[in-house]
């Protein structure tokens, strides 16, 4: 018998993927321009030209034995130095290369961090709504996902957070800007969360780690600030990826950054190295480590996301829909006009609108609208959204 | 408390790495040309020019959103098709894209395969000598490494293999061409091993999986054939990497290929997908998936390895040293003239010869000499090898 757990995981359909595949079949039936697929959260804008330039110049200037060779397990010193310098400059945190461990993207950052920190049976708190794969990653480390209820802004409910903070909790994952809600946690809520974590760490006599999963850090709109959590809490592990900022999701490049002021940082860093080794990562892809070193200050042109967000938000409000304030990422989290989000999803589908019901994100009653699509698609979809609203008597 | 297991793994020094670092310090002291470092098993020849061409043409011809985008979790259909076609053509095995799962290199191929197949407490047989990281990868899946003794050619001892094949054994890892011995298992020994595995699978009423770890497949000399194990045994999982054939170790690109005739292949494939997801791999690096698709028939220029092997083998034989027949990979496994390989390593070091004692590979009494170095280094080192032989009265 092979692993039934892995078999189940491999067979488990993702509803997002299923909707996307339905969309492709439907496009073949009625024409691509008549189906409005808002299911996938993939960057729709290209990598900045500096990425291709960095690759071309690496190919022409670097000895291929070095360029494509193993780096040390935590990554090339040049890349780690560039990232630490960028962190110092942007956030005023005294980061150094020995805080930085290069990874094969955010998923790797998370599985490595969780395996380094979490002992079998320990809990990891995850505010609702959350990226469904967190459960898989936490369970890979032998841990248990404990959800924290949201407030009306989709920020963590602080009373529920306090109630869930028991001595069995090893860590909490915060994901802001948030997938799926687009919420960006305010400085005030971060201050309250970290104060609570500090108090409970002292009470329990053991650190509670704050894992900041922030692949959407650069995707913020309406001028809000994304607090850098090591400024607020010493025992923070930042899990970063260039998937969204540089539109490189397939290349698998990101990093783990330990707060320079973390307790026993050297031990945690060694455990991160051990976990990366144990899971089979060896080193992050070397060419894209070189790209990351050159592109720390770059990002893709996000103007399409900005335009899409504005268009969609103003139209949906006009039609009477209710959205969570979408300060970041490329998602709108819209309240379902009926309690059952799945029923709403089915009705939207009849208008060829493909939205993701929120149940898999840990909360009922919403749909996620990914607006990382063409602006044309947004414009063409608006009459369908209007009809859907009319069906519910919203306008 | 964080994971003490991961902490220990992260802190555990590799003796190979320690020797390499000693070599660097020693070179700084007495000059790089006076230290003969044979410790690391890294390709010393560049990637073929076709790799840089494939990258450049991908950059100029492919939409960056697609080129750097997520592929499906098992890999891009184009790459999997190209690899399946290459397997059909080279080995006459009816491989199809649904047998191929692209990975981030051989280590990922192994951790994913082991996590898919092995249940906690089950054993994985590993013929001695073996790549030390196998233990880490097996333990990550909750399994236990059980060594199989070697015969005089460093082939698995069949009597010991039979004795170790109990119903608790889920799999055996064969690594031919072998790191560290350079041995290439003959067709005859493969036929005997697979006959035994078939008989025991029937006896136990459950498949015993054969995991063929073959990153050195293309690195064979003296005209020997490397048997393709799916031709001999249905329940074979091939773990491949382009690290050595295309000299791309840092780029983390390889694949898992299930034998098309594997029992319950669809289930095993799904479990492989589940394990990749659980460990945080998402998809193999996308640009290098495109490179692999274009370069299935390419390899680096191995003439340096051929020249180095010939030079070293003839000189060491002349000086009276005794080597395992080095048919493949870029290693010579040389018998220590005294039983304690570590003592021999220390004596060699006095002549500035940095060899790796075999104890970490699971067997005492040998040293590994990695000849993936410059031919100049080989030539300069010969007088030191001669003096070392004289010290032992070998010449």
mmCIF file of C-alpha atoms in Angstrom, chain B residues 5-316:
data_model
loop_
_atom_site.group_PDB
_atom_site.id
_atom_site.type_symbol
_atom_site.label_atom_id
_atom_site.label_comp_id
_atom_site.label_asym_id
_atom_site.label_seq_id
_atom_site.Cartn_x
_atom_site.Cartn_y
_atom_site.Cartn_z
ATOM 1 C CA UNK B 5 15.709 16.982 14.356
ATOM 2 C CA UNK B 6 15.835 19.808 11.777
ATOM 3 C CA UNK B 7 18.268 21.748 13.950
ATOM 4 C CA UNK B 8 20.611 18.734 14.095
ATOM 5 C CA UNK B 9 20.296 18.260 10.332
ATOM 6 C CA UNK B 10 21.028 21.920 9.684
ATOM 7 C CA UNK B 11 24.080 21.864 11.927
ATOM 8 C CA UNK B 12 25.411 18.495 10.839
ATOM 9 C CA UNK B 13 28.566 19.132 8.915
ATOM 10 C CA UNK B 14 29.117 17.228 5.714
ATOM 11 C CA UNK B 15 32.647 15.834 5.690
ATOM 12 C CA UNK B 16 32.826 16.547 1.956
ATOM 13 C CA UNK B 17 31.997 20.187 2.532
ATOM 14 C CA UNK B 18 34.469 20.339 5.467
ATOM 15 C CA UNK B 19 37.275 18.968 3.266
ATOM 16 C CA UNK B 20 36.372 21.427 0.506
ATOM 17 C CA UNK B 21 36.518 24.307 2.962
ATOM 18 C CA UNK B 22 39.820 23.095 4.379
ATOM 19 C CA UNK B 23 41.059 23.046 0.766
ATOM 20 C CA UNK B 24 40.078 26.661 0.253
ATOM 21 C CA UNK B 25 41.888 27.739 3.420
ATOM 22 C CA UNK B 26 44.929 25.685 2.461
ATOM 23 C CA UNK B 27 44.977 27.196 -1.051
ATOM 24 C CA UNK B 28 45.015 30.658 0.513
ATOM 25 C CA UNK B 29 48.035 29.596 2.606
ATOM 26 C CA UNK B 30 50.247 27.848 0.053
ATOM 27 C CA UNK B 31 48.755 28.721 -3.370
ATOM 28 C CA UNK B 32 45.855 27.242 -5.298
ATOM 29 C CA UNK B 33 48.089 25.252 -7.658
ATOM 30 C CA UNK B 34 49.713 23.364 -4.781
ATOM 31 C CA UNK B 35 46.501 21.921 -3.295
ATOM 32 C CA UNK B 36 44.838 18.980 -5.059
ATOM 33 C CA UNK B 37 41.203 19.087 -4.082
ATOM 34 C CA UNK B 38 39.259 15.997 -5.196
ATOM 35 C CA UNK B 39 36.410 16.422 -2.707
ATOM 36 C CA UNK B 40 33.370 17.862 -4.495
ATOM 37 C CA UNK B 41 31.209 16.050 -7.037
ATOM 38 C CA UNK B 42 30.200 19.117 -9.047
ATOM 39 C CA UNK B 43 30.279 19.302 -12.834
ATOM 40 C CA UNK B 44 33.400 21.166 -13.937
ATOM 41 C CA UNK B 45 32.400 21.464 -17.587
ATOM 42 C CA UNK B 46 29.940 24.096 -18.816
ATOM 43 C CA UNK B 47 26.386 23.487 -19.961
ATOM 44 C CA UNK B 48 26.283 22.852 -23.716
ATOM 45 C CA UNK B 49 25.792 25.972 -25.840
ATOM 46 C CA UNK B 50 22.316 24.654 -26.721
ATOM 47 C CA UNK B 51 21.180 25.512 -23.172
ATOM 48 C CA UNK B 52 22.027 29.213 -23.538
ATOM 49 C CA UNK B 53 20.457 29.147 -27.020
ATOM 50 C CA UNK B 54 17.282 27.576 -25.658
ATOM 51 C CA UNK B 55 17.085 30.260 -22.955
ATOM 52 C CA UNK B 56 17.714 33.102 -25.410
ATOM 53 C CA UNK B 57 15.162 31.852 -27.902
ATOM 54 C CA UNK B 58 12.580 31.276 -25.159
ATOM 55 C CA UNK B 59 13.120 34.867 -23.980
ATOM 56 C CA UNK B 60 12.661 36.295 -27.460
ATOM 57 C CA UNK B 61 9.909 33.998 -28.742
ATOM 58 C CA UNK B 62 7.655 33.221 -25.778
ATOM 59 C CA UNK B 63 5.204 35.514 -24.017
ATOM 60 C CA UNK B 64 6.849 36.101 -20.602
ATOM 61 C CA UNK B 65 3.500 35.520 -18.845
ATOM 62 C CA UNK B 66 3.556 31.983 -20.262
ATOM 63 C CA UNK B 67 7.315 31.421 -20.115
ATOM 64 C CA UNK B 68 7.623 32.327 -16.423
ATOM 65 C CA UNK B 69 4.086 31.279 -15.476
ATOM 66 C CA UNK B 70 2.990 28.281 -13.458
ATOM 67 C CA UNK B 71 2.905 25.069 -15.404
ATOM 68 C CA UNK B 72 0.505 22.395 -14.213
ATOM 69 C CA UNK B 73 1.865 20.658 -11.115
ATOM 70 C CA UNK B 74 3.310 17.645 -13.021
ATOM 71 C CA UNK B 75 4.931 19.967 -15.559
ATOM 72 C CA UNK B 76 4.258 21.471 -18.973
ATOM 73 C CA UNK B 77 2.699 19.041 -21.429
ATOM 74 C CA UNK B 78 5.282 20.003 -24.056
ATOM 75 C CA UNK B 79 8.174 19.060 -21.765
ATOM 76 C CA UNK B 80 6.573 15.849 -20.526
ATOM 77 C CA UNK B 81 5.807 14.837 -24.129
ATOM 78 C CA UNK B 82 9.381 15.510 -25.231
ATOM 79 C CA UNK B 83 10.780 13.449 -22.365
ATOM 80 C CA UNK B 84 8.349 10.563 -22.890
ATOM 81 C CA UNK B 85 9.255 10.537 -26.606
ATOM 82 C CA UNK B 86 12.941 10.491 -25.759
ATOM 83 C CA UNK B 87 12.415 7.547 -23.364
ATOM 84 C CA UNK B 88 10.464 5.641 -26.040
ATOM 85 C CA UNK B 89 13.178 6.272 -28.580
ATOM 86 C CA UNK B 90 16.187 5.534 -26.415
ATOM 87 C CA UNK B 91 14.908 2.605 -24.386
ATOM 88 C CA UNK B 92 11.982 1.143 -26.318
ATOM 89 C CA UNK B 93 9.696 1.601 -23.311
ATOM 90 C CA UNK B 94 6.155 2.851 -24.192
ATOM 91 C CA UNK B 95 6.372 5.958 -21.982
ATOM 92 C CA UNK B 96 3.664 8.632 -22.229
ATOM 93 C CA UNK B 97 3.401 12.138 -20.722
ATOM 94 C CA UNK B 98 1.218 10.765 -17.924
ATOM 95 C CA UNK B 99 4.225 8.750 -16.701
ATOM 96 C CA UNK B 100 6.324 11.929 -16.290
ATOM 97 C CA UNK B 101 6.297 14.344 -13.339
ATOM 98 C CA UNK B 102 8.774 17.232 -13.614
ATOM 99 C CA UNK B 103 10.752 18.012 -10.463
ATOM 100 C CA UNK B 104 13.226 20.455 -9.006
ATOM 101 C CA UNK B 105 16.131 17.990 -9.485
ATOM 102 C CA UNK B 106 17.132 14.569 -8.189
ATOM 103 C CA UNK B 107 16.770 15.380 -4.486
ATOM 104 C CA UNK B 108 13.180 16.506 -5.118
ATOM 105 C CA UNK B 109 12.543 13.440 -7.285
ATOM 106 C CA UNK B 110 13.632 11.268 -4.370
ATOM 107 C CA UNK B 111 11.846 13.065 -1.506
ATOM 108 C CA UNK B 112 8.638 13.164 -3.552
ATOM 109 C CA UNK B 113 8.829 9.504 -4.596
ATOM 110 C CA UNK B 114 9.660 8.337 -1.075
ATOM 111 C CA UNK B 115 6.865 10.383 0.504
ATOM 112 C CA UNK B 116 4.413 8.990 -2.072
ATOM 113 C CA UNK B 117 5.385 5.356 -1.504
ATOM 114 C CA UNK B 118 6.745 4.818 1.984
ATOM 115 C CA UNK B 119 4.598 4.485 5.096
ATOM 116 C CA UNK B 120 6.033 5.419 8.502
ATOM 117 C CA UNK B 121 8.254 2.641 9.831
ATOM 118 C CA UNK B 122 8.756 0.888 6.502
ATOM 119 C CA UNK B 123 12.250 0.133 5.269
ATOM 120 C CA UNK B 124 14.023 1.260 2.135
ATOM 121 C CA UNK B 125 16.982 -0.877 1.077
ATOM 122 C CA UNK B 126 20.070 0.980 -0.082
ATOM 123 C CA UNK B 127 23.115 -0.826 -1.455
ATOM 124 C CA UNK B 128 26.418 0.273 0.047
ATOM 125 C CA UNK B 129 28.208 2.525 -0.849
ATOM 126 C CA UNK B 130 25.530 5.205 -1.089
ATOM 127 C CA UNK B 131 25.001 8.959 -1.334
ATOM 128 C CA UNK B 132 24.700 9.981 2.357
ATOM 129 C CA UNK B 133 21.621 12.180 1.772
ATOM 130 C CA UNK B 134 19.508 9.081 1.063
ATOM 131 C CA UNK B 135 19.163 8.633 4.819
ATOM 132 C CA UNK B 136 17.798 12.182 5.221
ATOM 133 C CA UNK B 137 15.317 11.741 2.379
ATOM 134 C CA UNK B 138 14.084 8.339 3.615
ATOM 135 C CA UNK B 139 13.678 9.665 7.149
ATOM 136 C CA UNK B 140 11.685 12.645 5.844
ATOM 137 C CA UNK B 141 9.135 10.121 4.614
ATOM 138 C CA UNK B 142 9.124 8.407 8.015
ATOM 139 C CA UNK B 143 11.021 5.409 6.630
ATOM 140 C CA UNK B 144 14.195 3.628 7.714
ATOM 141 C CA UNK B 145 17.325 3.090 5.623
ATOM 142 C CA UNK B 146 18.525 -0.528 5.633
ATOM 143 C CA UNK B 147 21.939 -0.975 3.992
ATOM 144 C CA UNK B 148 22.722 -3.857 1.648
ATOM 145 C CA UNK B 149 26.329 -5.060 1.679
ATOM 146 C CA UNK B 150 28.480 -4.728 -1.481
ATOM 147 C CA UNK B 151 30.432 -7.412 -3.283
ATOM 148 C CA UNK B 152 34.000 -6.831 -4.474
ATOM 149 C CA UNK B 153 32.856 -4.870 -7.532
ATOM 150 C CA UNK B 154 30.652 -2.635 -5.342
ATOM 151 C CA UNK B 155 27.560 -4.294 -6.794
ATOM 152 C CA UNK B 156 24.845 -5.300 -4.299
ATOM 153 C CA UNK B 157 25.630 -8.609 -2.621
ATOM 154 C CA UNK B 158 22.687 -10.742 -3.688
ATOM 155 C CA UNK B 159 22.694 -13.012 -0.642
ATOM 156 C CA UNK B 160 22.595 -9.994 1.655
ATOM 157 C CA UNK B 161 19.905 -8.395 -0.488
ATOM 158 C CA UNK B 162 17.759 -11.529 -0.228
ATOM 159 C CA UNK B 163 18.259 -11.686 3.539
ATOM 160 C CA UNK B 164 17.191 -8.029 3.926
ATOM 161 C CA UNK B 165 14.076 -8.368 1.736
ATOM 162 C CA UNK B 166 11.391 -8.727 4.395
ATOM 163 C CA UNK B 167 7.693 -7.811 4.125
ATOM 164 C CA UNK B 168 8.548 -4.512 5.835
ATOM 165 C CA UNK B 169 10.599 -3.385 2.810
ATOM 166 C CA UNK B 170 8.695 -0.934 0.599
ATOM 167 C CA UNK B 171 11.437 -0.054 -1.874
ATOM 168 C CA UNK B 172 15.062 -0.301 -2.906
ATOM 169 C CA UNK B 173 17.112 2.588 -4.287
ATOM 170 C CA UNK B 174 19.612 1.646 -6.996
ATOM 171 C CA UNK B 175 22.117 4.285 -8.060
ATOM 172 C CA UNK B 176 24.041 3.248 -11.156
ATOM 173 C CA UNK B 177 26.348 4.787 -12.355
ATOM 174 C CA UNK B 178 27.119 4.986 -8.686
ATOM 175 C CA UNK B 179 28.155 7.833 -6.455
ATOM 176 C CA UNK B 180 30.696 7.258 -4.845
ATOM 177 C CA UNK B 181 32.056 4.097 -6.495
ATOM 178 C CA UNK B 182 31.694 4.858 -10.224
ATOM 179 C CA UNK B 183 30.423 1.293 -10.640
ATOM 180 C CA UNK B 184 27.802 0.617 -13.328
ATOM 181 C CA UNK B 185 25.662 -2.391 -12.469
ATOM 182 C CA UNK B 186 25.780 -5.001 -15.237
ATOM 183 C CA UNK B 187 22.736 -6.318 -17.075
ATOM 184 C CA UNK B 188 23.330 -9.658 -15.404
ATOM 185 C CA UNK B 189 23.216 -8.240 -11.869
ATOM 186 C CA UNK B 190 20.133 -6.158 -12.728
ATOM 187 C CA UNK B 191 18.417 -9.286 -14.026
ATOM 188 C CA UNK B 192 19.236 -11.130 -10.819
ATOM 189 C CA UNK B 193 18.113 -8.253 -8.574
ATOM 190 C CA UNK B 194 14.838 -7.742 -10.426
ATOM 191 C CA UNK B 195 14.115 -11.503 -10.508
ATOM 192 C CA UNK B 196 14.546 -11.518 -6.737
ATOM 193 C CA UNK B 197 12.296 -8.455 -6.310
ATOM 194 C CA UNK B 198 9.609 -10.080 -8.466
ATOM 195 C CA UNK B 199 9.765 -13.325 -6.499
ATOM 196 C CA UNK B 200 9.578 -11.518 -3.161
ATOM 197 C CA UNK B 201 6.748 -9.217 -4.312
ATOM 198 C CA UNK B 202 4.710 -12.316 -5.186
ATOM 199 C CA UNK B 203 5.692 -14.027 -1.941
ATOM 200 C CA UNK B 204 4.687 -10.983 0.155
ATOM 201 C CA UNK B 205 1.621 -10.176 -1.972
ATOM 202 C CA UNK B 206 2.679 -6.520 -2.328
ATOM 203 C CA UNK B 207 4.896 -4.670 -4.780
ATOM 204 C CA UNK B 208 8.436 -3.789 -3.781
ATOM 205 C CA UNK B 209 9.276 -0.586 -5.662
ATOM 206 C CA UNK B 210 12.559 -0.118 -7.451
ATOM 207 C CA UNK B 211 13.711 3.513 -7.315
ATOM 208 C CA UNK B 212 16.390 4.125 -9.920
ATOM 209 C CA UNK B 213 18.350 7.244 -9.017
ATOM 210 C CA UNK B 214 20.242 7.932 -12.214
ATOM 211 C CA UNK B 215 21.618 11.468 -12.521
ATOM 212 C CA UNK B 216 24.844 9.982 -13.944
ATOM 213 C CA UNK B 217 23.158 7.909 -16.702
ATOM 214 C CA UNK B 218 24.956 9.740 -19.525
ATOM 215 C CA UNK B 219 28.331 9.750 -17.767
ATOM 216 C CA UNK B 220 29.605 6.308 -18.759
ATOM 217 C CA UNK B 221 32.944 5.395 -20.179
ATOM 218 C CA UNK B 222 34.538 2.270 -21.662
ATOM 219 C CA UNK B 223 31.418 1.466 -23.678
ATOM 220 C CA UNK B 224 29.394 -0.182 -20.920
ATOM 221 C CA UNK B 225 25.614 -0.133 -21.122
ATOM 222 C CA UNK B 226 23.499 1.337 -18.317
ATOM 223 C CA UNK B 227 20.421 -0.908 -18.209
ATOM 224 C CA UNK B 228 17.150 1.065 -18.206
ATOM 225 C CA UNK B 229 15.377 -0.497 -15.275
ATOM 226 C CA UNK B 230 11.732 -0.195 -16.485
ATOM 227 C CA UNK B 231 12.791 -2.701 -19.212
ATOM 228 C CA UNK B 232 13.465 -5.216 -16.436
ATOM 229 C CA UNK B 233 10.950 -4.441 -13.728
ATOM 230 C CA UNK B 234 7.447 -3.004 -13.932
ATOM 231 C CA UNK B 235 7.344 -1.335 -10.523
ATOM 232 C CA UNK B 236 10.230 1.011 -11.294
ATOM 233 C CA UNK B 237 10.336 4.736 -10.559
ATOM 234 C CA UNK B 238 13.161 6.510 -12.394
ATOM 235 C CA UNK B 239 14.460 9.603 -10.599
ATOM 236 C CA UNK B 240 16.377 11.716 -13.060
ATOM 237 C CA UNK B 241 18.132 15.061 -12.984
ATOM 238 C CA UNK B 242 19.782 17.240 -15.636
ATOM 239 C CA UNK B 243 22.373 18.388 -13.074
ATOM 240 C CA UNK B 244 25.201 16.283 -14.486
ATOM 241 C CA UNK B 245 24.173 15.635 -18.105
ATOM 242 C CA UNK B 246 23.578 19.335 -18.862
ATOM 243 C CA UNK B 247 25.804 20.707 -16.055
ATOM 244 C CA UNK B 248 22.870 22.553 -14.455
ATOM 245 C CA UNK B 249 23.067 21.473 -10.790
ATOM 246 C CA UNK B 250 21.967 24.840 -9.411
ATOM 247 C CA UNK B 251 18.907 25.134 -11.638
ATOM 248 C CA UNK B 252 17.073 22.253 -9.986
ATOM 249 C CA UNK B 253 15.503 20.492 -12.918
ATOM 250 C CA UNK B 254 14.758 16.800 -13.301
ATOM 251 C CA UNK B 255 11.863 14.387 -13.360
ATOM 252 C CA UNK B 256 10.197 11.306 -11.956
ATOM 253 C CA UNK B 257 9.325 8.749 -14.677
ATOM 254 C CA UNK B 258 7.039 5.889 -13.723
ATOM 255 C CA UNK B 259 7.385 2.695 -15.674
ATOM 256 C CA UNK B 260 4.420 2.649 -18.103
ATOM 257 C CA UNK B 261 3.728 -0.945 -17.039
ATOM 258 C CA UNK B 262 3.665 -0.178 -13.299
ATOM 259 C CA UNK B 263 0.856 -1.775 -11.263
ATOM 260 C CA UNK B 264 -1.748 0.862 -10.293
ATOM 261 C CA UNK B 265 0.306 3.485 -12.085
ATOM 262 C CA UNK B 266 -2.479 6.061 -11.924
ATOM 263 C CA UNK B 267 -2.596 5.792 -8.143
ATOM 264 C CA UNK B 268 1.166 6.037 -7.783
ATOM 265 C CA UNK B 269 1.189 9.069 -10.087
ATOM 266 C CA UNK B 270 -1.539 10.744 -8.027
ATOM 267 C CA UNK B 271 0.420 10.046 -4.835
ATOM 268 C CA UNK B 272 3.526 11.584 -6.449
ATOM 269 C CA UNK B 273 1.435 14.690 -7.242
ATOM 270 C CA UNK B 274 0.162 14.727 -3.661
ATOM 271 C CA UNK B 275 3.676 14.417 -2.232
ATOM 272 C CA UNK B 276 5.020 17.219 -4.437
ATOM 273 C CA UNK B 277 2.183 19.432 -3.256
ATOM 274 C CA UNK B 278 2.659 18.487 0.397
ATOM 275 C CA UNK B 279 6.408 19.219 0.336
ATOM 276 C CA UNK B 280 5.831 22.645 -1.260
ATOM 277 C CA UNK B 281 7.174 22.136 -4.789
ATOM 278 C CA UNK B 282 4.172 23.566 -6.768
ATOM 279 C CA UNK B 283 5.841 23.011 -10.171
ATOM 280 C CA UNK B 284 9.386 22.559 -11.491
ATOM 281 C CA UNK B 285 11.114 25.815 -12.540
ATOM 282 C CA UNK B 286 9.320 26.802 -15.740
ATOM 283 C CA UNK B 287 12.126 28.288 -17.872
ATOM 284 C CA UNK B 288 14.258 25.185 -17.313
ATOM 285 C CA UNK B 289 11.290 22.949 -18.112
ATOM 286 C CA UNK B 290 11.347 24.672 -21.519
ATOM 287 C CA UNK B 291 15.123 24.157 -21.730
ATOM 288 C CA UNK B 292 14.768 20.454 -20.873
ATOM 289 C CA UNK B 293 12.145 20.024 -23.609
ATOM 290 C CA UNK B 294 14.599 21.382 -26.180
ATOM 291 C CA UNK B 295 17.693 19.594 -24.882
ATOM 292 C CA UNK B 296 16.591 15.978 -24.275
ATOM 293 C CA UNK B 297 19.197 14.787 -26.781
ATOM 294 C CA UNK B 298 22.010 17.089 -25.589
ATOM 295 C CA UNK B 299 24.748 16.761 -23.047
ATOM 296 C CA UNK B 300 27.812 18.677 -21.970
ATOM 297 C CA UNK B 301 31.184 17.914 -23.540
ATOM 298 C CA UNK B 302 32.484 15.152 -21.288
ATOM 299 C CA UNK B 303 35.935 14.899 -22.887
ATOM 300 C CA UNK B 304 37.612 16.390 -19.816
ATOM 301 C CA UNK B 305 36.113 13.686 -17.615
ATOM 302 C CA UNK B 306 37.268 11.023 -20.091
ATOM 303 C CA UNK B 307 40.795 12.400 -20.191
ATOM 304 C CA UNK B 308 40.951 12.850 -16.403
ATOM 305 C CA UNK B 309 39.698 9.339 -15.762
ATOM 306 C CA UNK B 310 42.228 7.792 -18.125
ATOM 307 C CA UNK B 311 45.143 9.795 -16.739
ATOM 308 C CA UNK B 312 44.293 9.136 -13.130
ATOM 309 C CA UNK B 313 43.423 5.478 -13.552
ATOM 310 C CA UNK B 314 46.609 4.604 -15.387
ATOM 311 C CA UNK B 315 48.815 6.548 -12.967
ATOM 312 C CA UNK B 316 47.165 5.185 -9.820
#
